[in-house]
CSV table of C-alpha atoms in Angstrom, one decimal:
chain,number,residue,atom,x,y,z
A,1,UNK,CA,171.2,132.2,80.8
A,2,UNK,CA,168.0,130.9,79.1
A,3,UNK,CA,168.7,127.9,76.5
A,4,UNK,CA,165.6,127.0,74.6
A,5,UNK,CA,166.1,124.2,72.3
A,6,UNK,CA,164.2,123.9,68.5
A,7,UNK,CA,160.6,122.2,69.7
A,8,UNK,CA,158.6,120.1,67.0
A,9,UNK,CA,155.1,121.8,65.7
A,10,UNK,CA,153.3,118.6,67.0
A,11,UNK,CA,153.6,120.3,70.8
A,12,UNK,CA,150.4,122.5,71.6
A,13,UNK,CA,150.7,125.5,73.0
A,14,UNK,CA,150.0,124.8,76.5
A,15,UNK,CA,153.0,122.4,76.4
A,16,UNK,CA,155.2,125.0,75.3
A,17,UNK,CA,154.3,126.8,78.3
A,18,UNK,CA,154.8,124.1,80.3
A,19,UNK,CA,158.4,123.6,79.7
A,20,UNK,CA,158.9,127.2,79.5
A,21,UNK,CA,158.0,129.3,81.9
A,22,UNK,CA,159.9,128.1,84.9
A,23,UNK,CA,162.8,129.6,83.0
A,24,UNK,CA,161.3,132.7,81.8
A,25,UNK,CA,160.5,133.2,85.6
A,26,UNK,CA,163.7,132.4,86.8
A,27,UNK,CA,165.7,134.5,84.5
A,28,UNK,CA,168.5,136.2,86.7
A,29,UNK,CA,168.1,140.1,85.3
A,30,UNK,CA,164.3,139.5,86.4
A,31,UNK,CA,164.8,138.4,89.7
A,32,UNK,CA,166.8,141.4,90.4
A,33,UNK,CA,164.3,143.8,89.4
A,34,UNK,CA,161.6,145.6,92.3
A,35,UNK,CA,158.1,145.7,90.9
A,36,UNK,CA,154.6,146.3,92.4
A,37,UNK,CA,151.2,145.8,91.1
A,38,UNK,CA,149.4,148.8,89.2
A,39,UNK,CA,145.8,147.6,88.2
A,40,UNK,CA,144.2,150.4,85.9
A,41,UNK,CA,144.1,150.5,82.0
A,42,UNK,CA,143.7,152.9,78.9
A,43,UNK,CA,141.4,152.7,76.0
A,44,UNK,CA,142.2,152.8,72.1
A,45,UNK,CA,139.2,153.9,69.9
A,46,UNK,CA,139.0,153.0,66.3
A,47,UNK,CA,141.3,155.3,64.3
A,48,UNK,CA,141.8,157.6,67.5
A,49,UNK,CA,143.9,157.3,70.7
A,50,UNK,CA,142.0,158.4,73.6
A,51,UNK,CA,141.7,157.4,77.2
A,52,UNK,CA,138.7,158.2,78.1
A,53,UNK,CA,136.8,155.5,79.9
A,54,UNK,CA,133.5,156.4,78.8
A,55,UNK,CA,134.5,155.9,75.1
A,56,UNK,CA,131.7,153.0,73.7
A,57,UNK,CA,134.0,152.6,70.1
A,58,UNK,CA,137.1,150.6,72.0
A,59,UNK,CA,139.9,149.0,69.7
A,60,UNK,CA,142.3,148.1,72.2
A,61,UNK,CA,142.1,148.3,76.6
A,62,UNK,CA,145.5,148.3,77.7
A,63,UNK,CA,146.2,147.2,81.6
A,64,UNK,CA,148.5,149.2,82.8
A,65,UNK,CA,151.9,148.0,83.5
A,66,UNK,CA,154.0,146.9,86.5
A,67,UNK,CA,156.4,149.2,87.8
A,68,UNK,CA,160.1,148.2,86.9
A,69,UNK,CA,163.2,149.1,89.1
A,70,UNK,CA,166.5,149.5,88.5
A,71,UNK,CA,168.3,146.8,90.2
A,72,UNK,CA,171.5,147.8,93.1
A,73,UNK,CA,174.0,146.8,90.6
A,74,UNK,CA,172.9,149.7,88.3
A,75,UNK,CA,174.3,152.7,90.6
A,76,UNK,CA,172.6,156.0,90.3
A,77,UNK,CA,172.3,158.4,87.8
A,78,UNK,CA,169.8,161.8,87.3
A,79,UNK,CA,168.6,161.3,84.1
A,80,UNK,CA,165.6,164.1,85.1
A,81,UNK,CA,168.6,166.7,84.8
A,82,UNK,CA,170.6,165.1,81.7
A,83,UNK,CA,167.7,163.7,79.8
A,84,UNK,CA,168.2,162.3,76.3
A,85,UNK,CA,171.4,163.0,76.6
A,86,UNK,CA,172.5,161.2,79.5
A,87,UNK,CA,175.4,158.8,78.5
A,88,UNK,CA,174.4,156.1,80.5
A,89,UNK,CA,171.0,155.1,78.9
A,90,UNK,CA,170.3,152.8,76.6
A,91,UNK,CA,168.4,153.7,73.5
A,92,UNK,CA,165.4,151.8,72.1
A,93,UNK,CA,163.7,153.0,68.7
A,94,UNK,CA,160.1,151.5,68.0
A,95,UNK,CA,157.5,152.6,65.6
A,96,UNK,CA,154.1,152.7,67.2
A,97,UNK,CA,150.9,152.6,64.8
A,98,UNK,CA,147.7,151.3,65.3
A,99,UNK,CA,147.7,148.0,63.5
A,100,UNK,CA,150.7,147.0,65.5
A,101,UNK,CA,150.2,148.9,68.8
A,102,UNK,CA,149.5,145.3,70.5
A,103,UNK,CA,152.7,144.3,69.5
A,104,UNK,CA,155.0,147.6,70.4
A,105,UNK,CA,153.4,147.4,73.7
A,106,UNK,CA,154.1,143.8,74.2
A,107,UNK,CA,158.0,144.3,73.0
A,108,UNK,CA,158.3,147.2,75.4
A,109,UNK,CA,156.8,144.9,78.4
A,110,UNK,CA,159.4,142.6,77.4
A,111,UNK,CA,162.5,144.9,77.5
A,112,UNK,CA,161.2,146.5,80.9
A,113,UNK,CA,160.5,142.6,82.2
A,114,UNK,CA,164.3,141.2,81.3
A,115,UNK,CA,166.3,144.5,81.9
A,116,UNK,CA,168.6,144.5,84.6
A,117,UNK,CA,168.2,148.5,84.9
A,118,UNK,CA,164.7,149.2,83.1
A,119,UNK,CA,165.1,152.5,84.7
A,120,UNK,CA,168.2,153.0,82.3
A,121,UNK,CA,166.5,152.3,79.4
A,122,UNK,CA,165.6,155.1,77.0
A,123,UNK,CA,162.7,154.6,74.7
A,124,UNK,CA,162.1,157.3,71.1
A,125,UNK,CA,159.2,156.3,69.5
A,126,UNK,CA,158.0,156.7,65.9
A,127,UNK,CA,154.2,158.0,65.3
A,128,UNK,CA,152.8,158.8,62.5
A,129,UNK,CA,149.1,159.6,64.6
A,130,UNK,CA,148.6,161.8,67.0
A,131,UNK,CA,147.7,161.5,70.8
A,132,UNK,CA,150.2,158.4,71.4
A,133,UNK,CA,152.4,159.9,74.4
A,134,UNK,CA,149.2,160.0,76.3
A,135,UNK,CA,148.8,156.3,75.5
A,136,UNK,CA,152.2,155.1,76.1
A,137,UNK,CA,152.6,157.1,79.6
A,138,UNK,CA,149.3,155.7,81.0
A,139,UNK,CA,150.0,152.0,80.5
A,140,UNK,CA,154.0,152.7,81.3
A,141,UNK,CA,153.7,155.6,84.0
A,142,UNK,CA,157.7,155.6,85.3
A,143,UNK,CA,159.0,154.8,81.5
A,144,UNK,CA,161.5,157.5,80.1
A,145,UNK,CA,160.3,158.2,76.1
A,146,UNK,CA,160.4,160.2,73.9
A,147,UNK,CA,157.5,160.3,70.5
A,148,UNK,CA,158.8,161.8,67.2
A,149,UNK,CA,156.4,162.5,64.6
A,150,UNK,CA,157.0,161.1,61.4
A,151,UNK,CA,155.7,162.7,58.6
A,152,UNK,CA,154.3,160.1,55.7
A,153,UNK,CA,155.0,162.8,53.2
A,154,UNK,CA,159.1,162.3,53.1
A,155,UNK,CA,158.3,158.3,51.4
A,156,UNK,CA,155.1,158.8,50.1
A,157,UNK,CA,156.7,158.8,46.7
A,158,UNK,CA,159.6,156.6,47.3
A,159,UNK,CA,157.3,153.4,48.3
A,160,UNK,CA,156.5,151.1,45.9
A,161,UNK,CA,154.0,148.3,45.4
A,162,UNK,CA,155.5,145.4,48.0
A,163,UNK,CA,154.4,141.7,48.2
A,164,UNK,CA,152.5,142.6,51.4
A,165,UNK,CA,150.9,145.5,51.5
A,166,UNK,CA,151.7,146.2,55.6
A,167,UNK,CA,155.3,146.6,54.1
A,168,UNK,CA,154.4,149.4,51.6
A,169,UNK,CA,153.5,151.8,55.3
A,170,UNK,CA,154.8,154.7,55.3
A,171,UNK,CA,156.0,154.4,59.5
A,172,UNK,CA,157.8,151.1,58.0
A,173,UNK,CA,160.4,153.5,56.6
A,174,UNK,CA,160.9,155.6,59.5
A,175,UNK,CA,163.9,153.5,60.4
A,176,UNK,CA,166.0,155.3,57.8
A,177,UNK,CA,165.5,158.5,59.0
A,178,UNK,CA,166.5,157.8,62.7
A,179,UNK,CA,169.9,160.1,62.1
A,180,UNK,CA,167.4,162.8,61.3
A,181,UNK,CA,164.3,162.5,63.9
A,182,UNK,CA,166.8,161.6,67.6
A,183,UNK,CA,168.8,164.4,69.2
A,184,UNK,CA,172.4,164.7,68.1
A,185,UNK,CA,173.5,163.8,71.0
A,186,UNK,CA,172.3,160.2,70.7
A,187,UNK,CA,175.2,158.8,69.4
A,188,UNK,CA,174.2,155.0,69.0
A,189,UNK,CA,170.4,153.4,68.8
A,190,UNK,CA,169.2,150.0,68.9
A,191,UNK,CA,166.1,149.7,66.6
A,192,UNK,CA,163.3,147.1,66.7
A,193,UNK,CA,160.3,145.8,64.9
A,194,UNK,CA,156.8,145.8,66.9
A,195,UNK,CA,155.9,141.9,66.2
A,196,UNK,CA,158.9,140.8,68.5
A,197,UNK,CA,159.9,140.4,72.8
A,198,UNK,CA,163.2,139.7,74.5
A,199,UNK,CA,163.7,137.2,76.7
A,200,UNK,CA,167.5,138.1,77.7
A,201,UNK,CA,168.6,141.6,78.9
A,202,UNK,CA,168.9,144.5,76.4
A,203,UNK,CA,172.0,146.0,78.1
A,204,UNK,CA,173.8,142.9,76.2
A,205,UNK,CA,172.8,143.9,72.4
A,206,UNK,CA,173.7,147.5,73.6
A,207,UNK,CA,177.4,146.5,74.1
A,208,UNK,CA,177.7,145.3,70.7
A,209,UNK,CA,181.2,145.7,69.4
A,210,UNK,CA,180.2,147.0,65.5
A,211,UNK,CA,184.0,148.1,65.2
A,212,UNK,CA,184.2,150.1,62.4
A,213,UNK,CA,180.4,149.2,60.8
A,214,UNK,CA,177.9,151.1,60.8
A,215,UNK,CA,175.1,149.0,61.5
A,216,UNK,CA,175.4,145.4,63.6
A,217,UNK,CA,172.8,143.0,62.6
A,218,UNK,CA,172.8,138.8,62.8
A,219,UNK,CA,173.8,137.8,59.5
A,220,UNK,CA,172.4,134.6,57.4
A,221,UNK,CA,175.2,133.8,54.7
A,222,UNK,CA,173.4,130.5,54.2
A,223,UNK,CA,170.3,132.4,52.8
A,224,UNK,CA,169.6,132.7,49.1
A,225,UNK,CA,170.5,136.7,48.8
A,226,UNK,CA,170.3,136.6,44.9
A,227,UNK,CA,166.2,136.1,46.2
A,228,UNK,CA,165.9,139.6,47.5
A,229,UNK,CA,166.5,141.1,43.6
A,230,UNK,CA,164.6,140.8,41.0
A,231,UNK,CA,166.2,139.5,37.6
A,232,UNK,CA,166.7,143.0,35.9
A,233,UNK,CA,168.9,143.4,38.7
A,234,UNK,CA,171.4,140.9,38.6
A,235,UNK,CA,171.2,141.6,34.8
A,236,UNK,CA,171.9,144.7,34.7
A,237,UNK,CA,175.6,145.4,35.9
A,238,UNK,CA,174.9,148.9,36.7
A,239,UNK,CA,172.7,147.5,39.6
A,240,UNK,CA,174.7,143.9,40.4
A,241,UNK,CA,178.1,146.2,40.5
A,242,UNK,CA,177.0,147.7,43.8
A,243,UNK,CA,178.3,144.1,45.1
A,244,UNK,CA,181.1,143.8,43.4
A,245,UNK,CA,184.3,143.3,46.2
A,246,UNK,CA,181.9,142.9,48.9
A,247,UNK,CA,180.1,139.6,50.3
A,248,UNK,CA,177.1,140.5,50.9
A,249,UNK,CA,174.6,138.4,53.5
A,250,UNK,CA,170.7,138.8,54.5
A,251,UNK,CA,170.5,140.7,57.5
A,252,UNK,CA,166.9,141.5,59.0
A,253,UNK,CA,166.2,144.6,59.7
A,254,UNK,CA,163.9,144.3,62.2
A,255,UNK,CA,166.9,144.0,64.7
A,256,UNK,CA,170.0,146.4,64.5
A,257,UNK,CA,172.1,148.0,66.5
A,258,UNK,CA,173.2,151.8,64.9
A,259,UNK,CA,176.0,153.9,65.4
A,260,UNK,CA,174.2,157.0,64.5
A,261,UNK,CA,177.3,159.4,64.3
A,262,UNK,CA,178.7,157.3,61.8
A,263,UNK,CA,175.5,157.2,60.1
A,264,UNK,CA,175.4,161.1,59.9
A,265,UNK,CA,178.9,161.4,58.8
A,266,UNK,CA,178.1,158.7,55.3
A,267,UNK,CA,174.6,160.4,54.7
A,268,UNK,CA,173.6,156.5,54.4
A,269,UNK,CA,169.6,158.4,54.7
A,270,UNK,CA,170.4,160.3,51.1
A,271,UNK,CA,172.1,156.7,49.8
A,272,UNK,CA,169.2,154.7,50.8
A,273,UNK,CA,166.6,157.4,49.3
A,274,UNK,CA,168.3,156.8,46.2
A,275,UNK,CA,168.0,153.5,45.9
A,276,UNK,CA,164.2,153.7,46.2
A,277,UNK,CA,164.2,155.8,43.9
A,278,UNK,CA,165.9,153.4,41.3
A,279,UNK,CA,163.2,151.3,42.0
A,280,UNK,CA,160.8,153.4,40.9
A,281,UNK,CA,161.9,153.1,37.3
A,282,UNK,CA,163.4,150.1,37.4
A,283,UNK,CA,161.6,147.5,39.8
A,284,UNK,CA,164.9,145.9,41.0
A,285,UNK,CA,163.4,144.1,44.0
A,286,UNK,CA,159.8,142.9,45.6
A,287,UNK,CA,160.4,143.8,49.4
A,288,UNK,CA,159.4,147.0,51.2
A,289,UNK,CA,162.4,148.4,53.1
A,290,UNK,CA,164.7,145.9,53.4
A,291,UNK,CA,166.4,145.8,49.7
A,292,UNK,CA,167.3,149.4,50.2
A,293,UNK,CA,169.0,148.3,53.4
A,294,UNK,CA,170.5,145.4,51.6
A,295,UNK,CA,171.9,147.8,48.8
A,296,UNK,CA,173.9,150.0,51.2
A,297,UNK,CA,174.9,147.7,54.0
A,298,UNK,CA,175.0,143.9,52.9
A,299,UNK,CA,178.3,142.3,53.4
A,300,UNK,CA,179.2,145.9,55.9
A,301,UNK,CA,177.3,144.8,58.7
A,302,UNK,CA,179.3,144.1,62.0
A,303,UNK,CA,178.1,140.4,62.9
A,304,UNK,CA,175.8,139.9,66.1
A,305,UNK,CA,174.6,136.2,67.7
A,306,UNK,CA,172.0,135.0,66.2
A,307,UNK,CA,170.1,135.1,69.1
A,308,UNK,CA,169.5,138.2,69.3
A,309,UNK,CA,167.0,137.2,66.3
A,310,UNK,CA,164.8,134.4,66.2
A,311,UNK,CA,163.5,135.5,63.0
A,312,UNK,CA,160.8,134.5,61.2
A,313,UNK,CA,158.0,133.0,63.6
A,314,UNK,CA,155.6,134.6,62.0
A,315,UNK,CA,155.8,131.9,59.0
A,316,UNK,CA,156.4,133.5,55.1
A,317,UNK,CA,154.9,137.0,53.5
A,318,UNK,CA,151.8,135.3,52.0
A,319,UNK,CA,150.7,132.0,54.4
A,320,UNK,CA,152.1,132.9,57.5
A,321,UNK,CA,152.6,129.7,58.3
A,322,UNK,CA,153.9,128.3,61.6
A,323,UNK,CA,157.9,127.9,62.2
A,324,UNK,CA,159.3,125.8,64.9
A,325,UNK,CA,162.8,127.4,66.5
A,326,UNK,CA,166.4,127.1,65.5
A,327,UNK,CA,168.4,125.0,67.5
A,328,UNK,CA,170.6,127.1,70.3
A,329,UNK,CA,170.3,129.9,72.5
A,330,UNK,CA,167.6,132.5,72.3
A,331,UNK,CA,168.0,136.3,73.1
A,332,UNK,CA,164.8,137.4,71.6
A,333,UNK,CA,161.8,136.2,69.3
A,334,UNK,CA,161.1,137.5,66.4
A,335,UNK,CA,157.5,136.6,64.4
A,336,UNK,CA,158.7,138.4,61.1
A,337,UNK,CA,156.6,137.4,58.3
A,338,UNK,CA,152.8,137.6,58.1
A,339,UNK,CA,151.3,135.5,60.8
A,340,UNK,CA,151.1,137.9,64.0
A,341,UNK,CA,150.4,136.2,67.7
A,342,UNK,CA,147.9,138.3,68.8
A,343,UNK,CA,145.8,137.9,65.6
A,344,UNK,CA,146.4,134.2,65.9
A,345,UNK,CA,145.8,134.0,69.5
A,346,UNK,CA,142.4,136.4,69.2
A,347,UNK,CA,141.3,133.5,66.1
A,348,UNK,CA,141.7,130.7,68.6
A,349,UNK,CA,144.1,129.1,65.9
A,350,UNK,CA,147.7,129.8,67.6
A,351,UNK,CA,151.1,128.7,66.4
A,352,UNK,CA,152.5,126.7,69.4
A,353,UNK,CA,155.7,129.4,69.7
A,354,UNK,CA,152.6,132.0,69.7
A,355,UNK,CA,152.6,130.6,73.7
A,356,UNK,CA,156.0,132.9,74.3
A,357,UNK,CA,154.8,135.8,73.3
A,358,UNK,CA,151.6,135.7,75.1
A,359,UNK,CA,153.1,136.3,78.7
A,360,UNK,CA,154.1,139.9,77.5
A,361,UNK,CA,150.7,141.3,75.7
A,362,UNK,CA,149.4,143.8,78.5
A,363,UNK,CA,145.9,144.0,76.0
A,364,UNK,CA,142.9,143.4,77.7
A,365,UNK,CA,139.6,141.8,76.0
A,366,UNK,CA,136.6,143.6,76.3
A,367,UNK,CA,134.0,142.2,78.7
């Protein structure tokens, strides 16, 4: 099991690595897993997905990546007849836009490099642009996936103004209509942000007992949770009521395991729509989607280890300042908040932890 302990800000980034990455090589799901080495890449022009080599406007070059195998352990199972449906996968949900493409790509990379049976792992992603299947199958040629368009219409109106305007995206709210956009027959989801990887083998957050929640999520009860709600709020009892009998703790969003049936059953889409639009008149919080979520689940959320979320790394939603670790066990990192790795790393001014994301990001500079 990989243990990584809090490290101080003072150590650079190549130390981090250092002490690292024997252990992220020698993690037991990835030394069970067959890959081989696939050299080609795809091209992202400005505001346009393309491949086309000849293209001279390139955002983003994209090597492509290695081919993941399920490991003997996994048995056998023909998803090419059940598809989407097939009981055995394991679902993934993960927004892919242009801003953040770097990071989706990285996360995926991750899940594929730490997953005892990649070959089990079902990915549905949310698009808001066009042309991105082409994209994803030509840097991931053996992955199984599935893109669902999301139309920026259904929020458009519900979205208000936000502290940082990359939360007041329309895709960011794509989450809440998961029930909606997967087949029926996808009874449970995980869903993840794109500014995250795993070190630690999906298949474990997947057997997350939520009992009878609706959502799992690692909680923070030590976190200030009158912060997320403006003053009107807690003022007004109409509002503050929605709390009343329950004890209600942060949970990010970024990281949560669904139980989609349930979900479907509670109409928790139409609850959370109503909440946004509450806060249209009455400007009860400052966040983008996560208040909404907070409304309708806080203090109903089936508790997970935090490590499944090392939250945060991305410092707060204005400096984006750099975070050290918490202390114990780490599943997967998480750089929530405004910094990003791959702008830092591009800026030659990293965060040290920026060093542990680096491994995954399958971008390639131009020449």
């Amino acid at each position: 099991m990989l243990w990584i302990m809090q490290f101080s800000g003072f150590f650079s980034a190549a130390m981090m690595m250092i002490v690292l990455s024997p252990s992220l090589q020698s993690f037991p799901p990835a030394e069970a897993i067959r890959s081989s080495h696939l050299d080609s890449y795809i091209r992202l022009p400005s505001f346009q997905v393309s491949i086309s080599p000849d293209s001279q406007d390139d955002r983003f070059s994209f090597r492509k990546a290695f081919e993941f195998r399920n490991a003997d352990e996994c048995g056998f199972a023909d998803h090419k007849t059940t598809g989407v449906c097939d009981p055995t996968l394991v679902h993934v949900a993960i927004t892919l836009d242009v801003q953040y493409l770097r990071g989706s790509i990285a996360a995926v990379h991750s899940i594929l490099q730490h997953s005892l049976c990649p070959e089990n792992v079902f990915f549905h992603f949310l698009v808001s642009e066009t042309d991105m299947e082409t994209l994803v199958r030509s840097t991931f040629p053996q992955l199984k996936f599935k893109v669902y368009y999301f139309d920026p219409e259904i929020v458009r109106n519900l979205i208000s103004s936000s502290v940082r305007q990359a939360l007041e995206q329309p895709l960011n709210y794509a989450r809440n209509y998961l029930a909606d956009l997967l087949e029926p027959c996808v009874r449970r989801v995980i869903y993840l942000d794109s500014d995250l990887v795993f070190v630690d083998n999906i298949s474990k957050l997947w057997s997350t007992n939520l009992r009878s929640r609706t959502i799992g999520a690692p909680e923070y009860c030590h976190a200030n949770f009158t912060k997320y709600f403006t003053n009107s709020f807690w003022s007004d009892d109409r509002f503050s009521g929605t709390f009343r009998g329950r004890k209600p703790c942060y949970f990010n969003t970024g990281v949560m395991v669904i139980d989609l049936v349930r979900w479907r059953r509670a109409g928790f889409t139409r609850r959370i729509e109503r909440w946004m639009e509450i806060q249209k008149s009455n400007r009860i919080y400052e966040l983008g989607s996560l208040p909404p979520f907070l409304l309708v689940f806080a203090g109903r959320v089936a508790p997970i280890e935090h490590r499944w979320n090392q939250h945060g790394l991305g410092g707060d939603n204005v400096r984006g300042s750099c975070r050290d670790l918490h202390p114990g066990p780490i599943s997967l990192l998480h750089w929530s908040g405004s910094g990003k790795p791959w702008l830092r790393l591009d800026s030659k001014r990293p965060c040290p932890l920026d060093a542990l994301w680096a491994p995954y990001d399958l971008y390639r500079h131009p020449h």
